[in-house]
Amino acid sequence: MNPKREAALQIMKRLEEAGFESYLVGGCVRDFVLKRPPQDYDVATNALPHKVQSLFPRTVPTGIKHGTVTVIHQGIPIEVTTFRTESDYEDYRHPSHVEFVSSLEQDLSRRDFTMNAMAQDRQGKLYDYYGGLQDIQAKRIRTVGSPFDRFEEDPLRMVRAARFAAQLQFALDPKVKEAMAKLNDKCIHLSVERVVAELEKVWASPATSRGIALLYECGLINYLPPFAAWQVQTPTQAQIGKFDQIPDRIGCWAYLVYLCTGGKKDIQHHLRQLRLANHDVKAIKACYQLALDWPYSLTEDEGKKLLLRHGLETGLRAVQLARILDKPLSASLEQDLTSWWNEMPAKSLKDLAISGQDLIQYQQQPAGPWIKKTLEYLLEKVALGNIPNQKECLLKEGCKVGAEYS
């Protein structure tokens, strides 16, 4: 059994032994019905937070104000939340009023979508008050109650609807789609971090284009931070469909930025606004700019020089994006790049048979910028097969340019 599931069931058993109700709720139940491996297990109970804390030796009051206590069972954290209702979402995310209740049905009524509003007891019995099972069987995304109410409470639920459509390849209920189109301007209240987190899940989905199409179709993209400030262009359905040809998240980010900016050259400012990790920003920028500037034709030496600057992974990623942008490329380009990369006897400075210290000793010159320049010159010579990667040869060749760079 999955260790997280086992931990959750043991916690439920202890709650029940103390006279309380307990159920698995949310995404883990949905995934169980869909026969997908759940990522996390959440428990709901009628035990009040202080009671939960008293029943377990290790707890963390992660969201105790809203009824959530994290129980640590054999090193595994499981969130245990008291049945509750919520109201008055003043910041479009957090309820300003939470009321603890004794009914599972009431607790499930506050969930976003019916497929996420099911519960399961320790014996495996399913509790489905809002038609979640029927909606899953119909491959339909429907809200618990009015979609207008659910989306007013937290506009991120509209982005989540698009994400679930991409992940599960489900269709939106017509009323859900209508509400998204009418309330799209509420997305302006979302944080960049929450939007980016949802998009990362869209990139990992089997039907990425379906999720992105909904963001455009319902007008969400025009109000989502940071895209709202980018004067977003409207792509064709064919352009959006090409997201499904992109194999990784870096390529997806690069293509989305291309579509949103209309292919602007300088995207550094846009990438910074996404608040991604620095290494992601660097990778996206390299892929994007290389794809935009990909040469019409490429000789073997030119290809190897390009690979030295960017690496094989970035090179192949850029070719994939360039093809999506309808650049006229050789049919064998990916194969050529891979072959050239594999043929290169040295691919980075650390692969050279000499170091900077060797150059200093051999040329009797003080350290300085000339060392890196000389090593880069030698690396290119070795990579292109112009000189062997042997210490004596490299030191002699380095003498020819060392003075020029010093």
Short mmCIF file of C-alpha atoms in Angstrom, two decimals:
data_model
loop_
_atom_site.label_atom_id
_atom_site.label_comp_id
_atom_site.label_asym_id
_atom_site.label_seq_id
_atom_site.Cartn_x
_atom_site.Cartn_y
_atom_site.Cartn_z
CA MET A 1 0.00 0.00 0.00
CA ASN A 2 1.08 3.57 -0.68
CA PRO A 3 2.85 4.86 2.50
CA LYS A 4 0.86 8.13 2.42
CA ARG A 5 -2.44 6.26 2.14
CA GLU A 6 -1.40 3.94 4.96
CA ALA A 7 -0.53 6.95 7.14
CA ALA A 8 -3.89 8.59 6.39
CA LEU A 9 -5.80 5.39 7.21
CA GLN A 10 -3.93 4.97 10.51
CA ILE A 11 -4.79 8.56 11.46
CA MET A 12 -8.44 7.93 10.55
CA LYS A 13 -8.45 4.77 12.67
CA ARG A 14 -7.19 6.70 15.71
CA LEU A 15 -9.84 9.40 15.22
CA GLU A 16 -12.58 6.78 14.98
CA GLU A 17 -11.31 4.97 18.08
CA ALA A 18 -11.72 8.28 19.91
CA GLY A 19 -15.34 8.48 18.76
CA PHE A 20 -15.01 10.83 15.78
CA GLU A 21 -15.89 10.54 12.11
CA SER A 22 -13.11 10.68 9.54
CA TYR A 23 -12.95 10.52 5.75
CA LEU A 24 -10.50 10.84 2.91
CA VAL A 25 -11.53 13.90 0.88
CA GLY A 26 -10.63 15.91 -2.20
CA GLY A 27 -8.16 15.02 -4.92
CA CYS A 28 -7.14 11.64 -3.51
CA VAL A 29 -10.73 10.38 -3.75
CA ARG A 30 -11.10 11.79 -7.27
CA ASP A 31 -7.86 10.11 -8.33
CA PHE A 32 -8.93 6.83 -6.70
CA VAL A 33 -12.13 6.88 -8.80
CA LEU A 34 -10.09 7.74 -11.91
CA LYS A 35 -7.60 4.96 -11.08
CA ARG A 36 -4.79 7.51 -10.98
CA PRO A 37 -2.08 7.49 -8.27
CA PRO A 38 -2.96 10.27 -5.77
CA GLN A 39 -0.27 12.83 -4.94
CA ASP A 40 -1.56 13.68 -1.46
CA TYR A 41 -4.05 12.35 1.04
CA ASP A 42 -6.25 14.74 3.03
CA VAL A 43 -8.49 13.78 5.95
CA ALA A 44 -11.69 15.51 7.09
CA THR A 45 -13.17 14.94 10.54
CA ASN A 46 -15.78 16.28 12.95
CA ALA A 47 -13.08 16.47 15.65
CA LEU A 48 -12.16 20.06 16.51
CA PRO A 49 -8.52 21.11 15.92
CA HIS A 50 -7.53 21.03 19.59
CA LYS A 51 -8.93 17.49 19.85
CA VAL A 52 -6.91 16.39 16.83
CA GLN A 53 -3.79 17.84 18.43
CA SER A 54 -4.47 15.98 21.67
CA LEU A 55 -4.84 12.62 19.92
CA PHE A 56 -1.48 12.59 18.15
CA PRO A 57 2.05 13.05 19.54
CA ARG A 58 3.36 15.04 16.55
CA THR A 59 1.25 17.78 14.99
CA VAL A 60 1.83 21.13 13.31
CA PRO A 61 -0.86 23.86 13.47
CA THR A 62 -0.45 24.69 9.76
CA GLY A 63 -3.86 26.29 9.28
CA ILE A 64 -5.44 25.94 12.68
CA LYS A 65 -7.46 29.16 12.29
CA HIS A 66 -9.25 27.50 9.39
CA GLY A 67 -9.39 24.10 11.09
CA THR A 68 -6.33 22.39 9.58
CA VAL A 69 -3.78 20.50 11.66
CA THR A 70 -0.94 18.56 10.02
CA VAL A 71 -0.43 15.21 11.74
CA ILE A 72 3.00 13.60 11.34
CA HIS A 73 2.61 9.82 11.24
CA GLN A 74 5.86 7.86 10.96
CA GLY A 75 7.47 10.87 9.30
CA ILE A 76 4.64 11.39 6.79
CA PRO A 77 2.64 14.65 7.04
CA ILE A 78 -1.13 14.35 6.55
CA GLU A 79 -3.46 17.36 6.72
CA VAL A 80 -6.47 16.79 8.98
CA THR A 81 -9.21 19.41 8.69
CA THR A 82 -12.34 19.86 10.78
CA PHE A 83 -15.66 19.88 8.89
CA ARG A 84 -16.35 23.53 8.12
CA THR A 85 -18.24 26.03 6.00
CA GLU A 86 -16.71 29.21 4.60
CA SER A 87 -18.00 32.65 3.64
CA ASP A 88 -16.92 36.21 2.81
CA TYR A 89 -13.85 35.73 0.61
CA GLU A 90 -12.60 39.30 0.95
CA ASP A 91 -9.23 38.77 -0.75
CA TYR A 92 -10.55 36.47 -3.50
CA ARG A 93 -8.83 33.53 -1.87
CA HIS A 94 -9.14 33.17 1.90
CA PRO A 95 -12.49 33.09 3.69
CA SER A 96 -12.85 35.75 6.36
CA HIS A 97 -15.44 33.64 8.15
CA VAL A 98 -15.08 29.92 8.93
CA GLU A 99 -17.66 27.95 10.89
CA PHE A 100 -17.00 24.44 12.15
CA VAL A 101 -19.89 22.08 11.44
CA SER A 102 -20.75 18.47 12.27
CA SER A 103 -21.90 17.37 8.82
CA LEU A 104 -19.70 15.88 6.09
CA GLU A 105 -22.23 16.99 3.47
CA GLN A 106 -21.93 20.61 4.61
CA ASP A 107 -18.15 20.39 4.55
CA LEU A 108 -18.10 19.03 1.00
CA SER A 109 -20.44 21.82 -0.16
CA ARG A 110 -17.58 24.35 0.00
CA ARG A 111 -15.43 22.46 -2.53
CA ASP A 112 -14.81 23.83 -6.01
CA PHE A 113 -15.79 21.05 -8.41
CA THR A 114 -18.06 18.05 -7.92
CA MET A 115 -15.25 15.62 -8.72
CA ASN A 116 -13.31 17.12 -5.78
CA ALA A 117 -16.34 17.02 -3.46
CA MET A 118 -16.42 13.28 -2.80
CA ALA A 119 -15.32 11.49 0.37
CA GLN A 120 -14.34 7.93 1.21
CA ASP A 121 -14.36 6.19 4.56
CA ARG A 122 -11.76 3.76 5.85
CA GLN A 123 -13.70 0.79 4.48
CA GLY A 124 -13.73 2.29 0.98
CA LYS A 125 -17.37 3.46 0.88
CA LEU A 126 -17.85 6.52 -1.36
CA TYR A 127 -19.86 9.56 -0.21
CA ASP A 128 -21.02 11.62 -3.17
CA TYR A 129 -23.64 14.25 -2.37
CA TYR A 130 -23.10 16.46 -5.43
CA GLY A 131 -22.85 14.11 -8.40
CA GLY A 132 -19.08 13.94 -8.66
CA LEU A 133 -19.02 10.30 -9.73
CA GLN A 134 -21.59 10.92 -12.47
CA ASP A 135 -19.59 13.92 -13.71
CA ILE A 136 -16.38 11.90 -13.79
CA GLN A 137 -18.13 9.17 -15.77
CA ALA A 138 -19.40 11.84 -18.19
CA LYS A 139 -15.93 13.45 -18.30
CA ARG A 140 -17.47 16.74 -17.24
CA ILE A 141 -16.13 19.55 -15.04
CA ARG A 142 -18.96 21.03 -12.99
CA THR A 143 -18.91 23.20 -9.87
CA VAL A 144 -20.56 22.45 -6.56
CA GLY A 145 -23.49 24.86 -6.72
CA SER A 146 -23.38 28.02 -8.80
CA PRO A 147 -20.15 28.49 -10.80
CA PHE A 148 -20.60 32.25 -10.40
CA ASP A 149 -20.48 31.87 -6.60
CA ARG A 150 -17.50 29.49 -6.66
CA PHE A 151 -15.46 31.70 -9.02
CA GLU A 152 -16.29 34.89 -7.11
CA GLU A 153 -14.91 33.23 -3.98
CA ASP A 154 -11.59 32.39 -5.64
CA PRO A 155 -10.96 33.29 -9.31
CA LEU A 156 -8.11 30.76 -9.44
CA ARG A 157 -10.83 28.12 -9.72
CA MET A 158 -11.36 29.28 -13.31
CA VAL A 159 -7.71 28.60 -14.10
CA ARG A 160 -7.99 25.27 -12.28
CA ALA A 161 -10.97 24.37 -14.49
CA ALA A 162 -8.79 24.90 -17.58
CA ARG A 163 -5.98 22.93 -15.95
CA PHE A 164 -8.25 19.98 -15.11
CA ALA A 165 -9.53 20.02 -18.70
CA ALA A 166 -5.92 19.62 -19.85
CA GLN A 167 -4.99 17.03 -17.21
CA LEU A 168 -8.06 14.82 -17.40
CA GLN A 169 -9.19 15.64 -20.94
CA PHE A 170 -12.64 16.52 -19.57
CA ALA A 171 -15.09 19.07 -21.02
CA LEU A 172 -16.39 22.08 -19.11
CA ASP A 173 -20.05 22.14 -18.18
CA PRO A 174 -21.69 24.92 -20.29
CA LYS A 175 -22.61 26.89 -17.15
CA VAL A 176 -18.98 26.72 -15.95
CA LYS A 177 -17.76 28.02 -19.30
CA GLU A 178 -20.35 30.80 -19.29
CA ALA A 179 -19.31 31.92 -15.80
CA MET A 180 -15.62 31.90 -16.76
CA ALA A 181 -16.30 34.15 -19.76
CA LYS A 182 -18.37 36.58 -17.67
CA LEU A 183 -16.09 36.67 -14.62
CA ASN A 184 -12.73 36.60 -16.46
CA ASP A 185 -11.82 40.09 -15.18
CA LYS A 186 -11.75 38.71 -11.60
CA CYS A 187 -8.47 36.98 -12.54
CA ILE A 188 -6.69 40.33 -12.18
CA HIS A 189 -6.78 39.71 -8.40
CA LEU A 190 -4.64 36.56 -8.63
CA SER A 191 -0.94 36.43 -7.78
CA VAL A 192 1.62 35.57 -10.44
CA GLU A 193 2.87 32.66 -8.32
CA ARG A 194 -0.55 30.96 -8.19
CA VAL A 195 -1.08 31.40 -11.93
CA VAL A 196 2.38 30.05 -12.77
CA ALA A 197 1.85 27.02 -10.49
CA GLU A 198 -1.30 26.12 -12.43
CA LEU A 199 0.40 26.59 -15.79
CA GLU A 200 3.22 24.29 -14.71
CA LYS A 201 0.58 21.59 -14.23
CA VAL A 202 -0.88 22.37 -17.66
CA TRP A 203 2.58 21.83 -19.22
CA ALA A 204 2.71 18.38 -17.63
CA SER A 205 -0.76 17.43 -18.93
CA PRO A 206 -1.60 15.13 -21.86
CA ALA A 207 -3.82 17.77 -23.50
CA THR A 208 -1.91 21.00 -22.90
CA SER A 209 -3.55 22.76 -25.85
CA ARG A 210 -7.02 22.16 -24.39
CA GLY A 211 -6.15 24.07 -21.23
CA ILE A 212 -4.47 26.95 -23.07
CA ALA A 213 -7.36 27.17 -25.56
CA LEU A 214 -9.78 27.69 -22.66
CA LEU A 215 -7.66 30.49 -21.21
CA TYR A 216 -7.96 32.31 -24.53
CA GLU A 217 -11.53 31.29 -25.37
CA CYS A 218 -12.91 32.49 -22.03
CA GLY A 219 -10.71 35.59 -22.04
CA LEU A 220 -8.83 34.69 -18.84
CA ILE A 221 -5.42 35.29 -20.42
CA ASN A 222 -6.26 38.99 -20.84
CA TYR A 223 -6.56 39.39 -17.07
CA LEU A 224 -4.10 36.85 -15.67
CA PRO A 225 -0.97 38.36 -14.10
CA PRO A 226 1.52 38.94 -15.61
CA PHE A 227 0.01 38.42 -19.08
CA ALA A 228 -2.58 41.16 -18.53
CA ALA A 229 0.19 43.77 -18.93
CA TRP A 230 1.62 42.26 -22.11
CA GLN A 231 -0.98 43.38 -24.69
CA VAL A 232 -1.63 39.73 -25.46
CA GLN A 233 -2.00 38.74 -29.10
CA THR A 234 -4.75 36.28 -30.07
CA PRO A 235 -3.35 33.11 -31.67
CA THR A 236 -5.21 30.85 -34.08
CA GLN A 237 -6.58 27.47 -33.01
CA ALA A 238 -3.87 25.84 -35.12
CA GLN A 239 -1.17 27.77 -33.24
CA ILE A 240 -2.61 26.75 -29.87
CA GLY A 241 -2.83 23.14 -31.02
CA LYS A 242 0.95 23.08 -31.45
CA PHE A 243 1.42 23.11 -27.67
CA ASP A 244 0.81 19.36 -27.80
CA GLN A 245 3.93 18.92 -29.94
CA ILE A 246 6.21 20.47 -27.30
CA PRO A 247 7.83 17.83 -25.06
CA ASP A 248 8.88 19.90 -22.05
CA ARG A 249 7.94 22.83 -19.83
CA ILE A 250 10.78 25.10 -20.99
CA GLY A 251 9.59 24.85 -24.58
CA CYS A 252 5.98 25.46 -23.48
CA TRP A 253 6.95 28.63 -21.60
CA ALA A 254 8.96 29.85 -24.59
CA TYR A 255 6.06 29.25 -26.98
CA LEU A 256 3.50 30.90 -24.67
CA VAL A 257 5.72 33.98 -24.39
CA TYR A 258 6.04 34.00 -28.19
CA LEU A 259 2.25 33.87 -28.64
CA CYS A 260 1.57 36.47 -25.95
CA THR A 261 4.15 38.97 -27.19
CA GLY A 262 3.74 38.40 -30.90
CA GLY A 263 7.33 37.21 -31.17
CA LYS A 264 9.12 40.18 -29.60
CA LYS A 265 12.91 39.91 -29.67
CA ASP A 266 13.63 41.15 -26.17
CA ILE A 267 11.68 39.10 -23.63
CA GLN A 268 13.93 39.43 -20.57
CA HIS A 269 11.45 41.76 -18.84
CA HIS A 270 8.55 39.40 -19.56
CA LEU A 271 10.42 36.39 -18.21
CA ARG A 272 11.31 38.24 -15.01
CA GLN A 273 7.62 39.02 -14.47
CA LEU A 274 6.86 35.28 -14.42
CA ARG A 275 9.01 35.02 -11.27
CA LEU A 276 10.50 31.71 -12.33
CA ALA A 277 13.82 30.40 -11.05
CA ASN A 278 16.87 32.05 -12.63
CA HIS A 279 17.97 28.84 -14.34
CA ASP A 280 14.50 28.52 -15.91
CA VAL A 281 14.58 32.11 -17.16
CA LYS A 282 17.99 31.49 -18.71
CA ALA A 283 16.84 28.25 -20.38
CA ILE A 284 13.61 29.77 -21.75
CA LYS A 285 15.42 32.82 -23.10
CA ALA A 286 18.09 30.69 -24.81
CA CYS A 287 15.48 28.41 -26.40
CA TYR A 288 13.32 31.34 -27.53
CA GLN A 289 16.05 33.51 -29.02
CA LEU A 290 17.84 30.60 -30.68
CA ALA A 291 14.57 29.45 -32.29
CA LEU A 292 13.79 32.96 -33.54
CA ASP A 293 17.27 33.44 -35.01
CA TRP A 294 17.85 29.89 -36.28
CA PRO A 295 19.91 30.10 -39.50
CA TYR A 296 18.36 28.99 -42.79
CA SER A 297 21.20 26.53 -43.32
CA LEU A 298 23.89 25.18 -41.01
CA THR A 299 27.27 23.68 -41.86
CA GLU A 300 28.84 21.09 -39.60
CA ASP A 301 31.35 23.60 -38.18
CA GLU A 302 28.60 26.18 -37.60
CA GLY A 303 26.48 23.53 -35.90
CA LYS A 304 29.29 22.47 -33.60
CA LYS A 305 30.02 26.08 -32.66
CA LEU A 306 26.34 26.58 -31.85
CA LEU A 307 26.33 23.44 -29.70
CA LEU A 308 29.42 24.62 -27.83
CA ARG A 309 27.64 27.85 -26.93
CA HIS A 310 24.27 26.38 -26.01
CA GLY A 311 24.58 22.62 -25.46
CA LEU A 312 22.67 19.81 -27.14
CA GLU A 313 19.56 20.03 -24.94
CA THR A 314 18.99 23.72 -25.71
CA GLY A 315 19.85 23.17 -29.36
CA LEU A 316 17.27 20.40 -29.80
CA ARG A 317 14.68 22.34 -27.81
CA ALA A 318 15.20 25.39 -30.01
CA VAL A 319 14.86 23.30 -33.18
CA GLN A 320 11.53 21.93 -31.91
CA LEU A 321 10.29 25.47 -31.28
CA ALA A 322 11.65 26.71 -34.62
CA ARG A 323 9.70 23.97 -36.40
CA ILE A 324 6.53 25.01 -34.56
CA LEU A 325 7.21 28.58 -35.73
CA ASP A 326 7.33 27.17 -39.29
CA LYS A 327 11.01 27.87 -39.86
CA PRO A 328 12.30 26.07 -43.01
CA LEU A 329 14.64 23.52 -41.43
CA SER A 330 16.34 20.40 -42.71
CA ALA A 331 14.37 17.23 -41.94
CA SER A 332 17.51 15.64 -40.49
CA LEU A 333 18.55 18.61 -38.34
CA GLU A 334 17.92 16.95 -34.95
CA GLN A 335 19.84 13.88 -36.08
CA ASP A 336 22.67 16.05 -37.43
CA LEU A 337 22.97 18.02 -34.18
CA THR A 338 23.05 14.83 -32.12
CA SER A 339 25.70 13.27 -34.37
CA TRP A 340 27.87 16.39 -34.30
CA TRP A 341 27.57 16.57 -30.52
CA ASN A 342 28.59 12.93 -30.10
CA GLU A 343 31.56 13.39 -32.46
CA MET A 344 33.02 16.33 -30.52
CA PRO A 345 36.02 15.13 -28.45
CA ALA A 346 35.54 18.01 -26.01
CA LYS A 347 32.28 19.77 -25.17
CA SER A 348 33.27 22.03 -22.28
CA LEU A 349 36.42 23.58 -20.80
CA LYS A 350 36.68 20.82 -18.22
CA ASP A 351 37.04 18.28 -21.05
CA LEU A 352 40.29 19.88 -22.23
CA ALA A 353 43.58 18.12 -21.45
CA ILE A 354 44.92 21.35 -19.89
CA SER A 355 43.77 23.83 -17.27
CA GLY A 356 44.25 27.54 -16.76
CA GLN A 357 47.05 26.79 -14.31
CA ASP A 358 48.88 24.84 -17.02
CA LEU A 359 48.70 27.89 -19.30
CA ILE A 360 50.03 30.21 -16.58
CA GLN A 361 53.00 27.95 -15.87
CA TYR A 362 53.79 27.29 -19.52
CA GLN A 363 53.57 30.92 -20.65
CA GLN A 364 54.97 32.45 -17.45
CA GLN A 365 52.23 35.08 -17.43
CA PRO A 366 50.08 36.35 -14.56
CA ALA A 367 46.47 35.20 -14.34
CA GLY A 368 43.89 37.31 -16.14
CA PRO A 369 40.98 37.29 -18.63
CA TRP A 370 43.35 35.92 -21.28
CA ILE A 371 43.17 32.47 -19.67
CA LYS A 372 39.45 31.96 -20.28
CA LYS A 373 39.66 33.40 -23.79
CA THR A 374 42.56 31.11 -24.65
CA LEU A 375 40.82 28.04 -23.25
CA GLU A 376 37.63 28.87 -25.20
CA TYR A 377 39.69 29.24 -28.38
CA LEU A 378 41.35 25.88 -27.75
CA LEU A 379 38.02 24.22 -26.96
CA GLU A 380 36.59 25.30 -30.31
CA LYS A 381 39.70 24.05 -32.12
CA VAL A 382 39.46 20.66 -30.40
CA ALA A 383 35.68 20.37 -30.84
CA LEU A 384 35.97 21.06 -34.57
CA GLY A 385 38.76 18.50 -34.90
CA ASN A 386 41.42 21.04 -35.89
CA ILE A 387 43.87 20.02 -33.17
CA PRO A 388 44.10 16.92 -30.94
CA ASN A 389 43.08 17.15 -27.28
CA GLN A 390 46.64 16.55 -26.06
CA LYS A 391 48.41 18.63 -23.45
CA GLU A 392 51.55 19.47 -25.45
CA CYS A 393 49.59 20.43 -28.58
CA LEU A 394 47.21 22.60 -26.59
CA LEU A 395 49.99 24.42 -24.75
CA LYS A 396 51.81 25.22 -28.00
CA GLU A 397 48.61 26.35 -29.73
CA GLY A 398 47.74 28.42 -26.67
CA CYS A 399 51.02 30.32 -27.00
CA LYS A 400 49.96 31.57 -30.43
CA VAL A 401 46.94 33.39 -29.04
CA GLY A 402 47.87 33.91 -25.38
CA ALA A 403 49.81 37.09 -26.11
CA GLU A 404 46.97 38.41 -28.27
CA TYR A 405 44.46 37.97 -25.43
CA SER A 406 46.74 39.16 -22.62
#
